[in-house]
């Protein structure tokens, strides 16, 4: 990146963002539609002002491999420095490397320019203070600061900092080196490529790299490991090359996907049981937080191992906040965000999760699949999303919560958890309906001990959805 950012070319003025880009956990939009360098500049002015008013002086900035990222970065740096903040430019890399820079260098804040797993023409901003993510009301506050045009002023400076080797060394430090493993790594042409390339050079064992070229057009498959078809290449390589383990990352590598030696997908709630066993061995009775989408098998297994399993709202910022409140050494979401407080800094880092998974495979008497062999076999649906009227989405869910609570009054076998929508436990298993925080959709999922039980749960969901005037179909069957 050039230092052209230091030349002031843009005019500081009040600015109104397209309100749809100010989201619950981040700012995200589509280039050429509702996101441009002007937005990045004004966000820099607003974010710089926000951080300065909290007493901050230094911010770290990183960006992913999308074509639009360097342009947004330059505009944002100009905005940030204009408020008097010093900017440490970490450069191209995964989101967790930016978080690592903020924690390790004790910066006041950090901003990552990334479209995460979204299509190539999307981009956005994930922002954090040293104390935790900027989300929810704070994102709206940035919009208000920009609209007011009342920014802090100053002459901030810029330094380009290369922390790649430092970050890689820190990741490698936590590998236990008990065994040489053969591991396949699918970077999906996302921002983790260079870091993983350096990491496997210093890790023992044999490593196979897939799609490590950072390419924001994602020419091979989409970098979202929660979608099964995106793991097809990884599964094939793991089987063909007889690997012990396969790991994959989303576009900015804050999320992990994994497959065992047989090529079976290990979903994040399953991974959580593997990590929990290790974490609970050092922190007996610790609280482990999982979101409402996670399998009951996970919560039960954590409790069986003596942990305090806490079910919490979906959303990585919300999980992070709950984790801090509970002083939890491990928390996670089905979507792939897993947070280690034990041994790590409490932020979501897909690459660090891969290292910790390798440790568990090393320790196991058998192969990777043996780590989950004790878990009861379940039948579940994938996550089903259906569109509803945005303005009523939370009311619709509230009506379903009221309806099932009413049923629970006369049927002691039904239990309702309404922490985030309705999660309903029945003798067959459980089902969930919640409103997405980021889209005009309701999300549903069901999980049962038997195929028949799953059919019962599906009809319960369909009945409730009909009750609010919509329809939902469970077309595809999950694993
Ligand atoms: Zn991500």
CSV table of C-alpha atoms and ligand atoms in Angstrom, one decimal:
chain,number,residue,atom,x,y,z
A,1,UNK,CA,0.0,0.0,0.0
A,2,UNK,CA,1.3,3.4,-0.9
A,3,UNK,CA,1.4,6.2,1.6
A,4,UNK,CA,-0.8,8.4,-0.6
A,5,UNK,CA,-3.2,8.2,2.3
A,6,UNK,CA,-1.2,10.9,4.1
A,7,UNK,CA,-2.1,13.4,1.3
A,8,UNK,CA,-5.4,14.9,2.2
A,9,UNK,CA,-7.6,14.8,-0.8
A,10,UNK,CA,-11.1,14.2,0.6
A,11,UNK,CA,-13.4,16.8,2.0
A,12,UNK,CA,-14.5,16.3,5.6
A,13,UNK,CA,-18.3,16.8,5.7
A,14,UNK,CA,-21.5,15.4,7.2
A,15,UNK,CA,-22.2,12.0,5.5
A,16,UNK,CA,-25.2,9.7,5.6
A,17,UNK,CA,-24.6,6.0,5.0
A,18,UNK,CA,-27.2,3.8,3.3
A,19,UNK,CA,-28.9,2.6,6.5
A,20,UNK,CA,-28.8,-1.1,5.4
A,21,UNK,CA,-25.0,-1.2,5.6
A,22,UNK,CA,-25.1,-0.4,9.3
A,23,UNK,CA,-25.7,-4.0,10.5
A,24,UNK,CA,-25.8,-5.7,13.9
A,25,UNK,CA,-22.3,-7.0,14.0
A,26,UNK,CA,-20.5,-5.0,11.4
A,27,UNK,CA,-20.8,-2.7,8.4
A,28,UNK,CA,-21.3,-4.4,5.1
A,29,UNK,CA,-22.4,-3.5,1.6
A,30,UNK,CA,-22.0,-4.1,-2.1
A,31,UNK,CA,-19.4,-2.1,-4.1
A,32,UNK,CA,-21.0,0.1,-6.7
A,33,UNK,CA,-24.4,-0.2,-5.0
A,34,UNK,CA,-24.2,1.0,-1.4
A,35,UNK,CA,-20.5,0.9,-0.5
A,36,UNK,CA,-17.7,3.1,-1.9
A,37,UNK,CA,-14.4,4.8,-0.9
A,38,UNK,CA,-16.5,7.8,0.3
A,39,UNK,CA,-18.2,5.5,2.8
A,40,UNK,CA,-14.8,4.2,4.0
A,41,UNK,CA,-13.5,7.7,4.3
A,42,UNK,CA,-16.5,8.9,6.3
A,43,UNK,CA,-16.5,5.8,8.4
A,44,UNK,CA,-12.8,6.5,9.2
A,45,UNK,CA,-13.8,10.0,10.4
A,46,UNK,CA,-16.6,8.6,12.5
A,47,UNK,CA,-14.7,5.7,13.9
A,48,UNK,CA,-11.6,7.8,14.6
A,49,UNK,CA,-13.9,10.3,16.5
A,50,UNK,CA,-15.5,7.5,18.4
A,51,UNK,CA,-12.2,6.0,19.5
A,52,UNK,CA,-10.6,9.4,20.3
A,53,UNK,CA,-13.6,10.3,22.5
A,54,UNK,CA,-13.0,7.1,24.4
A,55,UNK,CA,-9.5,8.3,25.0
A,56,UNK,CA,-7.9,6.1,22.3
A,57,UNK,CA,-4.8,7.2,20.3
A,58,UNK,CA,-3.9,4.2,18.2
A,59,UNK,CA,-5.8,1.9,15.8
A,60,UNK,CA,-4.7,-1.2,13.8
A,61,UNK,CA,-6.0,-1.7,10.3
A,62,UNK,CA,-6.0,-4.8,8.1
A,63,UNK,CA,-7.7,-5.9,4.9
A,64,UNK,CA,-8.6,-9.0,3.0
A,65,UNK,CA,-7.8,-10.0,-0.6
A,66,UNK,CA,-10.8,-8.5,-2.3
A,67,UNK,CA,-10.1,-6.1,-5.3
A,68,UNK,CA,-11.9,-3.3,-3.5
A,69,UNK,CA,-10.1,-3.7,-0.1
A,70,UNK,CA,-6.9,-1.6,-0.7
A,71,UNK,CA,-9.0,1.3,-2.1
A,72,UNK,CA,-11.3,1.2,0.9
A,73,UNK,CA,-8.2,1.0,3.2
A,74,UNK,CA,-6.6,4.1,1.8
A,75,UNK,CA,-9.8,6.1,2.1
A,76,UNK,CA,-10.4,4.9,5.6
A,77,UNK,CA,-6.8,5.7,6.7
A,78,UNK,CA,-7.3,9.2,5.5
A,79,UNK,CA,-10.4,9.5,7.5
A,80,UNK,CA,-8.8,8.0,10.7
A,81,UNK,CA,-5.7,10.1,10.6
A,82,UNK,CA,-7.7,13.3,10.1
A,83,UNK,CA,-9.2,12.7,13.6
A,84,UNK,CA,-5.7,12.5,15.1
A,85,UNK,CA,-5.5,8.8,15.5
A,86,UNK,CA,-2.2,6.9,14.8
A,87,UNK,CA,-2.8,4.1,12.3
A,88,UNK,CA,-0.8,0.9,12.3
A,89,UNK,CA,-1.4,-0.7,8.9
A,90,UNK,CA,-1.2,-4.5,9.4
A,91,UNK,CA,-1.9,-5.1,5.7
A,92,UNK,CA,-3.3,-8.0,3.8
A,93,UNK,CA,-4.3,-11.0,6.0
A,94,UNK,CA,-7.0,-12.8,7.9
A,95,UNK,CA,-9.3,-11.0,10.4
A,96,UNK,CA,-7.8,-12.9,13.4
A,97,UNK,CA,-4.4,-11.5,12.5
A,98,UNK,CA,-5.8,-8.0,12.9
A,99,UNK,CA,-7.4,-9.0,16.2
A,100,UNK,CA,-4.1,-10.4,17.3
A,101,UNK,CA,-2.3,-7.2,16.4
A,102,UNK,CA,-4.8,-5.2,18.5
A,103,UNK,CA,-4.3,-7.5,21.5
A,104,UNK,CA,-0.6,-8.1,21.2
A,105,UNK,CA,0.3,-4.4,20.7
A,106,UNK,CA,-2.3,-3.1,23.2
A,107,UNK,CA,-3.8,-0.9,20.5
A,108,UNK,CA,-6.9,1.0,21.5
A,109,UNK,CA,-8.9,-0.3,18.5
A,110,UNK,CA,-8.8,-2.2,15.3
A,111,UNK,CA,-10.7,-2.2,12.0
A,112,UNK,CA,-10.7,-5.0,9.4
A,113,UNK,CA,-11.8,-4.4,5.9
A,114,UNK,CA,-13.4,-7.6,4.8
A,115,UNK,CA,-16.4,-9.0,3.0
A,116,UNK,CA,-15.9,-12.3,5.0
A,117,UNK,CA,-17.5,-15.2,3.1
A,118,UNK,CA,-19.7,-13.0,0.9
A,119,UNK,CA,-19.5,-12.7,-2.9
A,120,UNK,CA,-16.6,-10.9,-4.5
A,121,UNK,CA,-18.4,-7.6,-5.0
A,122,UNK,CA,-19.2,-7.3,-1.3
A,123,UNK,CA,-17.0,-5.7,1.3
A,124,UNK,CA,-17.3,-4.3,4.8
A,125,UNK,CA,-15.8,-3.4,8.1
A,126,UNK,CA,-15.4,-5.4,11.4
A,127,UNK,CA,-14.4,-3.1,14.2
A,128,UNK,CA,-13.2,-3.7,17.7
A,129,UNK,CA,-12.0,-1.8,20.7
A,130,UNK,CA,-9.3,-3.3,22.9
A,131,UNK,CA,-12.1,-4.3,25.3
A,132,UNK,CA,-14.3,-6.0,22.8
A,133,UNK,CA,-16.2,-5.7,19.5
A,134,UNK,CA,-18.0,-2.6,18.3
A,135,UNK,CA,-21.6,-3.8,17.5
A,136,UNK,CA,-25.3,-3.1,17.9
A,137,UNK,CA,-26.0,0.4,19.2
A,138,UNK,CA,-22.3,1.4,18.8
A,139,UNK,CA,-22.6,0.8,15.0
A,140,UNK,CA,-25.6,3.1,14.9
A,141,UNK,CA,-23.7,5.6,16.9
A,142,UNK,CA,-21.0,5.7,14.1
A,143,UNK,CA,-23.8,6.5,11.6
A,144,UNK,CA,-25.0,9.4,13.8
A,145,UNK,CA,-21.4,10.8,14.2
A,146,UNK,CA,-20.9,10.7,10.4
A,147,UNK,CA,-24.3,12.4,9.8
A,148,UNK,CA,-23.5,15.1,12.3
A,149,UNK,CA,-20.2,15.9,10.6
A,150,UNK,CA,-18.8,16.8,14.1
A,151,UNK,CA,-15.5,14.9,14.0
A,152,UNK,CA,-12.4,15.1,16.1
A,153,UNK,CA,-9.5,16.7,14.3
A,154,UNK,CA,-5.7,16.2,14.4
A,155,UNK,CA,-2.8,15.1,12.4
A,156,UNK,CA,-2.5,11.3,12.8
A,157,UNK,CA,0.4,9.3,11.5
A,158,UNK,CA,0.6,6.0,9.7
A,159,UNK,CA,3.1,3.1,10.1
A,160,UNK,CA,3.1,-0.1,8.1
A,161,UNK,CA,3.7,-3.0,10.4
A,162,UNK,CA,4.5,-6.6,9.3
A,163,UNK,CA,3.4,-9.0,12.1
A,164,UNK,CA,2.9,-12.1,9.9
A,165,UNK,CA,5.9,-14.0,11.3
A,166,UNK,CA,5.0,-13.0,14.9
A,167,UNK,CA,1.4,-14.2,14.5
A,168,UNK,CA,2.5,-17.4,12.8
A,169,UNK,CA,5.0,-18.1,15.6
A,170,UNK,CA,2.3,-17.5,18.2
A,171,UNK,CA,0.0,-19.9,16.5
A,172,UNK,CA,2.6,-22.6,16.2
A,173,UNK,CA,3.7,-22.1,19.8
A,174,UNK,CA,0.5,-23.8,21.0
A,175,UNK,CA,0.9,-26.9,18.9
A,176,UNK,CA,1.7,-29.8,21.2
A,177,UNK,CA,4.0,-31.7,18.8
A,178,UNK,CA,3.0,-35.1,20.2
A,179,UNK,CA,2.7,-36.8,16.9
A,180,UNK,CA,3.3,-36.1,13.2
A,181,UNK,CA,0.0,-35.6,11.4
A,182,UNK,CA,-1.0,-35.4,7.8
A,183,UNK,CA,-3.3,-32.4,7.5
A,184,UNK,CA,-5.1,-30.9,4.5
A,185,UNK,CA,-5.7,-27.1,4.7
A,186,UNK,CA,-8.3,-25.5,2.4
A,187,UNK,CA,-7.9,-21.7,2.4
A,188,UNK,CA,-10.6,-21.2,-0.3
A,189,UNK,CA,-8.5,-18.5,-1.8
A,190,UNK,CA,-9.4,-16.4,1.2
A,191,UNK,CA,-7.2,-14.1,3.3
A,192,UNK,CA,-5.5,-16.8,5.3
A,193,UNK,CA,-3.4,-18.3,2.4
A,194,UNK,CA,-0.1,-16.6,3.1
A,195,UNK,CA,-0.3,-17.2,6.9
A,196,UNK,CA,-1.2,-20.9,6.5
A,197,UNK,CA,1.7,-21.3,4.0
A,198,UNK,CA,4.1,-19.9,6.6
A,199,UNK,CA,2.5,-21.9,9.4
A,200,UNK,CA,2.8,-25.3,7.8
A,201,UNK,CA,6.5,-24.6,7.1
A,202,UNK,CA,7.2,-24.6,10.8
A,203,UNK,CA,4.7,-27.2,12.0
A,204,UNK,CA,6.0,-30.8,12.0
A,205,UNK,CA,4.2,-33.4,10.0
A,206,UNK,CA,2.9,-33.5,6.4
A,207,UNK,CA,0.7,-30.7,5.1
A,208,UNK,CA,-1.3,-30.4,1.9
A,209,UNK,CA,-2.4,-26.9,0.9
A,210,UNK,CA,-5.5,-26.2,-1.1
A,211,UNK,CA,-6.3,-22.9,-2.7
A,212,UNK,CA,-3.8,-20.9,-0.7
A,213,UNK,CA,-3.5,-18.2,-3.5
A,214,UNK,CA,-5.2,-15.1,-2.1
A,215,UNK,CA,-7.8,-14.3,-4.8
A,216,UNK,CA,-10.8,-12.2,-4.0
A,217,UNK,CA,-12.7,-13.6,-7.0
A,218,UNK,CA,-12.7,-17.0,-5.3
A,219,UNK,CA,-12.2,-19.1,-8.5
A,220,UNK,CA,-12.4,-22.5,-6.9
A,221,UNK,CA,-15.2,-22.6,-4.4
A,222,UNK,CA,-16.9,-20.1,-2.2
A,223,UNK,CA,-15.0,-19.6,1.1
A,224,UNK,CA,-17.8,-20.6,3.5
A,225,UNK,CA,-17.2,-23.9,5.2
A,226,UNK,CA,-20.7,-24.1,6.7
A,227,UNK,CA,-22.0,-25.0,3.3
A,228,UNK,CA,-21.3,-28.7,2.7
A,229,UNK,CA,-20.6,-28.4,-1.1
A,230,UNK,CA,-17.7,-26.0,-0.3
A,231,UNK,CA,-16.0,-28.8,1.6
A,232,UNK,CA,-16.2,-31.3,-1.3
A,233,UNK,CA,-12.6,-30.6,-2.5
A,234,UNK,CA,-11.2,-30.9,1.1
A,235,UNK,CA,-13.1,-34.2,1.6
A,236,UNK,CA,-11.8,-35.6,-1.6
A,237,UNK,CA,-8.1,-34.7,-0.7
A,238,UNK,CA,-8.4,-36.1,2.8
A,239,UNK,CA,-9.7,-39.4,1.5
A,240,UNK,CA,-7.3,-39.6,-1.5
A,241,UNK,CA,-4.2,-38.7,0.5
A,242,UNK,CA,-5.3,-40.5,3.6
A,243,UNK,CA,-5.0,-37.4,5.8
A,244,UNK,CA,-5.6,-37.5,9.6
A,245,UNK,CA,-7.6,-34.3,9.4
A,246,UNK,CA,-8.9,-31.6,7.0
A,247,UNK,CA,-9.5,-28.0,7.9
A,248,UNK,CA,-11.1,-25.1,6.0
A,249,UNK,CA,-11.7,-21.4,6.6
A,250,UNK,CA,-14.1,-18.8,5.6
A,251,UNK,CA,-13.0,-15.8,3.5
A,252,UNK,CA,-11.4,-14.0,6.4
A,253,UNK,CA,-10.5,-17.1,8.5
A,254,UNK,CA,-12.3,-16.1,11.7
A,255,UNK,CA,-14.4,-19.3,11.1
A,256,UNK,CA,-13.3,-22.9,10.8
A,257,UNK,CA,-14.7,-26.0,9.1
A,258,UNK,CA,-13.3,-29.5,9.6
A,259,UNK,CA,-13.5,-33.1,8.4
A,260,UNK,CA,-12.3,-36.2,10.1
A,261,UNK,CA,-10.0,-38.9,8.5
A,262,UNK,CA,-13.0,-40.5,6.8
A,263,UNK,CA,-14.1,-37.2,5.3
A,264,UNK,CA,-17.0,-36.8,7.6
A,265,UNK,CA,-17.8,-33.2,8.3
A,266,UNK,CA,-17.3,-32.2,12.0
A,267,UNK,CA,-19.7,-29.3,12.6
A,268,UNK,CA,-18.7,-26.7,15.1
A,269,UNK,CA,-20.9,-27.9,17.9
A,270,UNK,CA,-19.1,-31.3,17.5
A,271,UNK,CA,-15.8,-29.5,17.5
A,272,UNK,CA,-16.8,-27.7,20.7
A,273,UNK,CA,-17.2,-31.1,22.5
A,274,UNK,CA,-13.7,-32.0,21.5
A,275,UNK,CA,-12.2,-28.7,22.6
A,276,UNK,CA,-14.4,-28.7,25.8
A,277,UNK,CA,-12.9,-32.0,26.9
A,278,UNK,CA,-9.4,-30.5,26.8
A,279,UNK,CA,-10.4,-27.1,28.3
A,280,UNK,CA,-12.4,-28.7,31.2
A,281,UNK,CA,-9.4,-30.9,32.1
A,282,UNK,CA,-7.6,-27.7,33.1
A,283,UNK,CA,-10.6,-25.6,34.1
A,284,UNK,CA,-12.9,-28.1,35.9
A,285,UNK,CA,-16.5,-26.9,36.1
A,286,UNK,CA,-15.9,-24.0,33.7
A,287,UNK,CA,-18.7,-22.3,31.9
A,288,UNK,CA,-18.8,-23.0,28.2
A,289,UNK,CA,-21.2,-20.9,26.0
A,290,UNK,CA,-22.8,-22.1,22.8
A,291,UNK,CA,-25.5,-20.4,20.7
A,292,UNK,CA,-29.1,-21.6,20.4
A,293,UNK,CA,-28.4,-23.3,17.1
A,294,UNK,CA,-26.0,-25.8,18.6
A,295,UNK,CA,-27.0,-29.4,19.1
A,296,UNK,CA,-28.3,-30.6,22.4
A,297,UNK,CA,-25.7,-33.3,22.1
A,298,UNK,CA,-23.1,-30.6,22.7
A,299,UNK,CA,-24.7,-29.1,25.7
A,300,UNK,CA,-25.3,-32.6,27.2
A,301,UNK,CA,-21.7,-33.7,26.6
A,302,UNK,CA,-20.3,-30.5,28.2
A,303,UNK,CA,-22.5,-31.1,31.2
A,304,UNK,CA,-21.5,-34.8,31.3
A,305,UNK,CA,-17.8,-33.7,31.5
A,306,UNK,CA,-18.6,-31.5,34.5
A,307,UNK,CA,-18.8,-28.2,32.6
A,308,UNK,CA,-21.5,-25.6,33.0
A,309,UNK,CA,-23.1,-25.4,29.5
A,310,UNK,CA,-24.7,-22.1,28.8
A,311,UNK,CA,-27.0,-21.6,25.9
A,312,UNK,CA,-26.9,-18.0,24.5
A,313,UNK,CA,-28.1,-15.8,21.6
A,314,UNK,CA,-26.7,-16.3,18.1
A,315,UNK,CA,-24.3,-13.6,16.9
A,316,UNK,CA,-20.5,-13.6,17.4
A,317,UNK,CA,-20.5,-10.2,19.2
A,318,UNK,CA,-23.2,-11.4,21.6
A,319,UNK,CA,-21.4,-14.7,22.3
A,320,UNK,CA,-18.1,-12.8,22.9
A,321,UNK,CA,-19.9,-10.4,25.3
A,322,UNK,CA,-21.5,-13.4,27.2
A,323,UNK,CA,-18.1,-15.1,27.3
A,324,UNK,CA,-16.5,-12.2,29.0
A,325,UNK,CA,-19.4,-11.9,31.5
A,326,UNK,CA,-19.2,-15.6,32.4
A,327,UNK,CA,-15.3,-15.6,32.3
A,328,UNK,CA,-15.7,-18.6,30.0
A,329,UNK,CA,-12.5,-20.2,28.7
A,330,UNK,CA,-14.3,-21.5,25.5
A,331,UNK,CA,-17.4,-20.4,23.6
A,332,UNK,CA,-18.7,-21.1,20.1
A,333,UNK,CA,-21.3,-20.8,17.5
A,334,UNK,CA,-22.6,-23.4,15.0
A,335,UNK,CA,-21.7,-20.9,12.3
A,336,UNK,CA,-18.0,-21.6,12.9
A,337,UNK,CA,-17.0,-18.8,15.2
A,338,UNK,CA,-15.1,-20.4,18.1
A,339,UNK,CA,-13.5,-18.4,20.8
A,340,UNK,CA,-10.7,-19.6,23.0
A,341,UNK,CA,-10.1,-17.7,26.2
A,342,UNK,CA,-8.0,-20.7,27.4
A,343,UNK,CA,-4.5,-20.2,25.9
A,344,UNK,CA,-5.7,-17.5,23.5
A,345,UNK,CA,-7.1,-14.0,23.6
A,346,UNK,CA,-10.9,-14.7,23.5
A,347,UNK,CA,-11.4,-13.7,19.8
A,348,UNK,CA,-12.5,-16.0,17.0
A,349,UNK,CA,-9.6,-17.4,15.0
A,350,UNK,CA,-10.2,-20.3,12.6
A,351,UNK,CA,-6.5,-20.9,12.2
A,352,UNK,CA,-5.9,-21.1,16.0
A,353,UNK,CA,-8.9,-23.5,16.2
A,354,UNK,CA,-7.1,-25.7,13.6
A,355,UNK,CA,-4.0,-25.9,15.7
A,356,UNK,CA,-6.0,-26.8,18.8
A,357,UNK,CA,-7.9,-29.5,16.8
A,358,UNK,CA,-4.6,-31.0,15.7
A,359,UNK,CA,-3.6,-31.2,19.3
A,360,UNK,CA,-6.6,-33.2,20.2
A,361,UNK,CA,-6.1,-35.5,17.2
A,362,UNK,CA,-2.5,-36.0,18.4
A,363,UNK,CA,-3.7,-36.9,21.9
A,364,UNK,CA,-6.4,-39.3,20.8
A,365,UNK,CA,-5.7,-43.0,21.0
A,366,UNK,CA,-7.5,-43.5,17.7
A,367,UNK,CA,-8.1,-41.4,14.6
A,368,UNK,CA,-10.0,-38.0,14.5
A,369,UNK,CA,-13.3,-39.8,14.2
A,370,UNK,CA,-12.7,-41.5,17.6
A,371,UNK,CA,-12.9,-38.2,19.3
A,372,UNK,CA,-16.7,-38.0,18.7
A,373,UNK,CA,-17.5,-41.8,18.6
A,374,UNK,CA,-19.2,-41.6,22.0
A,375,UNK,CA,-21.7,-38.9,21.0
A,376,UNK,CA,-25.2,-40.2,20.4
A,377,UNK,CA,-26.3,-40.4,16.8
A,378,UNK,CA,-28.9,-37.7,15.9
A,379,UNK,CA,-31.1,-36.8,13.0
A,380,UNK,CA,-31.4,-33.2,12.1
A,381,UNK,CA,-32.5,-30.7,9.5
A,382,UNK,CA,-30.1,-28.2,8.0
A,383,UNK,CA,-30.7,-24.6,8.9
A,384,UNK,CA,-33.8,-23.5,6.9
A,385,UNK,CA,-34.4,-19.8,6.3
A,386,UNK,CA,-37.6,-18.3,5.0
A,387,UNK,CA,-38.3,-14.7,4.2
A,388,UNK,CA,-40.7,-12.6,6.2
A,389,UNK,CA,-41.7,-9.0,6.5
A,390,UNK,CA,-38.6,-7.3,8.0
A,391,UNK,CA,-40.6,-4.9,10.2
A,392,UNK,CA,-42.5,-7.7,11.9
A,393,UNK,CA,-39.8,-10.4,12.1
A,394,UNK,CA,-39.4,-10.1,15.9
A,395,UNK,CA,-43.1,-9.9,16.5
A,396,UNK,CA,-43.7,-13.0,14.5
A,397,UNK,CA,-41.2,-14.9,16.6
A,398,UNK,CA,-42.7,-13.5,19.8
A,399,UNK,CA,-46.1,-14.9,18.7
A,400,UNK,CA,-44.6,-18.3,18.3
A,401,UNK,CA,-42.9,-18.1,21.7
A,402,UNK,CA,-46.3,-17.2,23.3
A,403,UNK,CA,-48.0,-20.1,21.4
A,404,UNK,CA,-45.5,-22.7,22.6
A,405,UNK,CA,-45.4,-21.4,26.1
A,406,UNK,CA,-49.2,-21.8,26.2
A,407,UNK,CA,-48.8,-25.4,25.1
A,408,UNK,CA,-46.1,-26.0,27.7
A,409,UNK,CA,-48.6,-25.0,30.4
A,410,UNK,CA,-50.7,-28.0,29.8
A,411,UNK,CA,-47.9,-30.4,28.6
A,412,UNK,CA,-45.0,-30.8,31.1
A,413,UNK,CA,-43.0,-32.7,28.4
A,414,UNK,CA,-42.6,-29.4,26.4
A,415,UNK,CA,-39.9,-27.0,27.6
A,416,UNK,CA,-39.3,-23.6,26.1
A,417,UNK,CA,-36.1,-21.5,26.1
A,418,UNK,CA,-36.8,-18.0,24.8
A,419,UNK,CA,-33.3,-16.5,25.1
A,420,UNK,CA,-33.2,-16.0,21.3
A,421,UNK,CA,-36.5,-16.9,19.6
A,422,UNK,CA,-38.1,-20.2,20.6
A,423,UNK,CA,-36.0,-23.2,21.3
A,424,UNK,CA,-38.5,-26.0,22.2
A,425,UNK,CA,-37.5,-29.2,23.9
A,426,UNK,CA,-39.7,-32.2,23.5
A,427,UNK,CA,-39.2,-35.9,24.3
A,428,UNK,CA,-38.3,-36.4,20.6
A,429,UNK,CA,-35.6,-33.7,20.6
A,430,UNK,CA,-35.7,-30.0,20.0
A,431,UNK,CA,-36.6,-27.4,17.4
A,432,UNK,CA,-35.7,-23.7,17.0
A,433,UNK,CA,-37.3,-20.7,15.3
A,434,UNK,CA,-35.5,-17.4,15.6
A,435,UNK,CA,-35.3,-14.1,13.7
A,436,UNK,CA,-32.0,-13.4,11.9
A,437,UNK,CA,-30.4,-10.2,13.2
A,438,UNK,CA,-29.0,-9.4,9.8
A,439,UNK,CA,-31.6,-10.4,7.2
A,440,UNK,CA,-35.4,-10.4,6.8
A,441,UNK,CA,-35.6,-14.1,7.4
A,442,UNK,CA,-36.7,-16.5,10.2
A,443,UNK,CA,-34.3,-19.4,10.8
A,444,UNK,CA,-35.5,-22.8,11.9
A,445,UNK,CA,-33.8,-26.1,12.7
A,446,UNK,CA,-34.8,-29.3,14.3
A,447,UNK,CA,-32.9,-32.3,15.8
A,448,UNK,CA,-34.2,-35.6,17.0
A,449,UNK,CA,-33.0,-38.9,18.3
A,450,UNK,CA,-35.0,-40.9,15.7
A,451,UNK,CA,-36.1,-40.2,12.1
A,452,UNK,CA,-39.8,-40.5,13.2
A,453,UNK,CA,-39.1,-38.0,16.0
A,454,UNK,CA,-37.7,-35.6,13.5
A,455,UNK,CA,-40.9,-35.8,11.4
A,456,UNK,CA,-42.9,-35.0,14.5
A,457,UNK,CA,-40.7,-32.0,15.2
A,458,UNK,CA,-40.9,-30.8,11.6
A,459,UNK,CA,-44.7,-30.9,11.8
A,460,UNK,CA,-44.7,-28.9,15.1
A,461,UNK,CA,-42.6,-26.2,13.4
A,462,UNK,CA,-44.8,-26.2,10.3
A,463,UNK,CA,-47.9,-25.8,12.5
A,464,UNK,CA,-46.4,-22.8,14.3
A,465,UNK,CA,-45.2,-21.2,11.1
A,466,UNK,CA,-48.7,-21.6,9.6
A,467,UNK,CA,-50.1,-19.9,12.8
A,468,UNK,CA,-48.2,-16.7,11.9
A,469,UNK,CA,-49.3,-16.8,8.3
A,470,UNK,CA,-46.2,-18.3,6.6
A,471,UNK,CA,-45.1,-21.6,5.2
A,472,UNK,CA,-41.8,-23.5,5.6
A,473,UNK,CA,-40.6,-26.6,3.8
A,474,UNK,CA,-37.8,-28.9,5.0
A,475,UNK,CA,-36.6,-30.0,1.5
A,476,UNK,CA,-33.0,-31.1,2.2
A,477,UNK,CA,-32.1,-33.6,5.0
A,478,UNK,CA,-29.0,-32.8,7.1
A,479,UNK,CA,-26.6,-35.2,8.7
B,1,LIG,ZN1,-15.5,-14.5,8.6
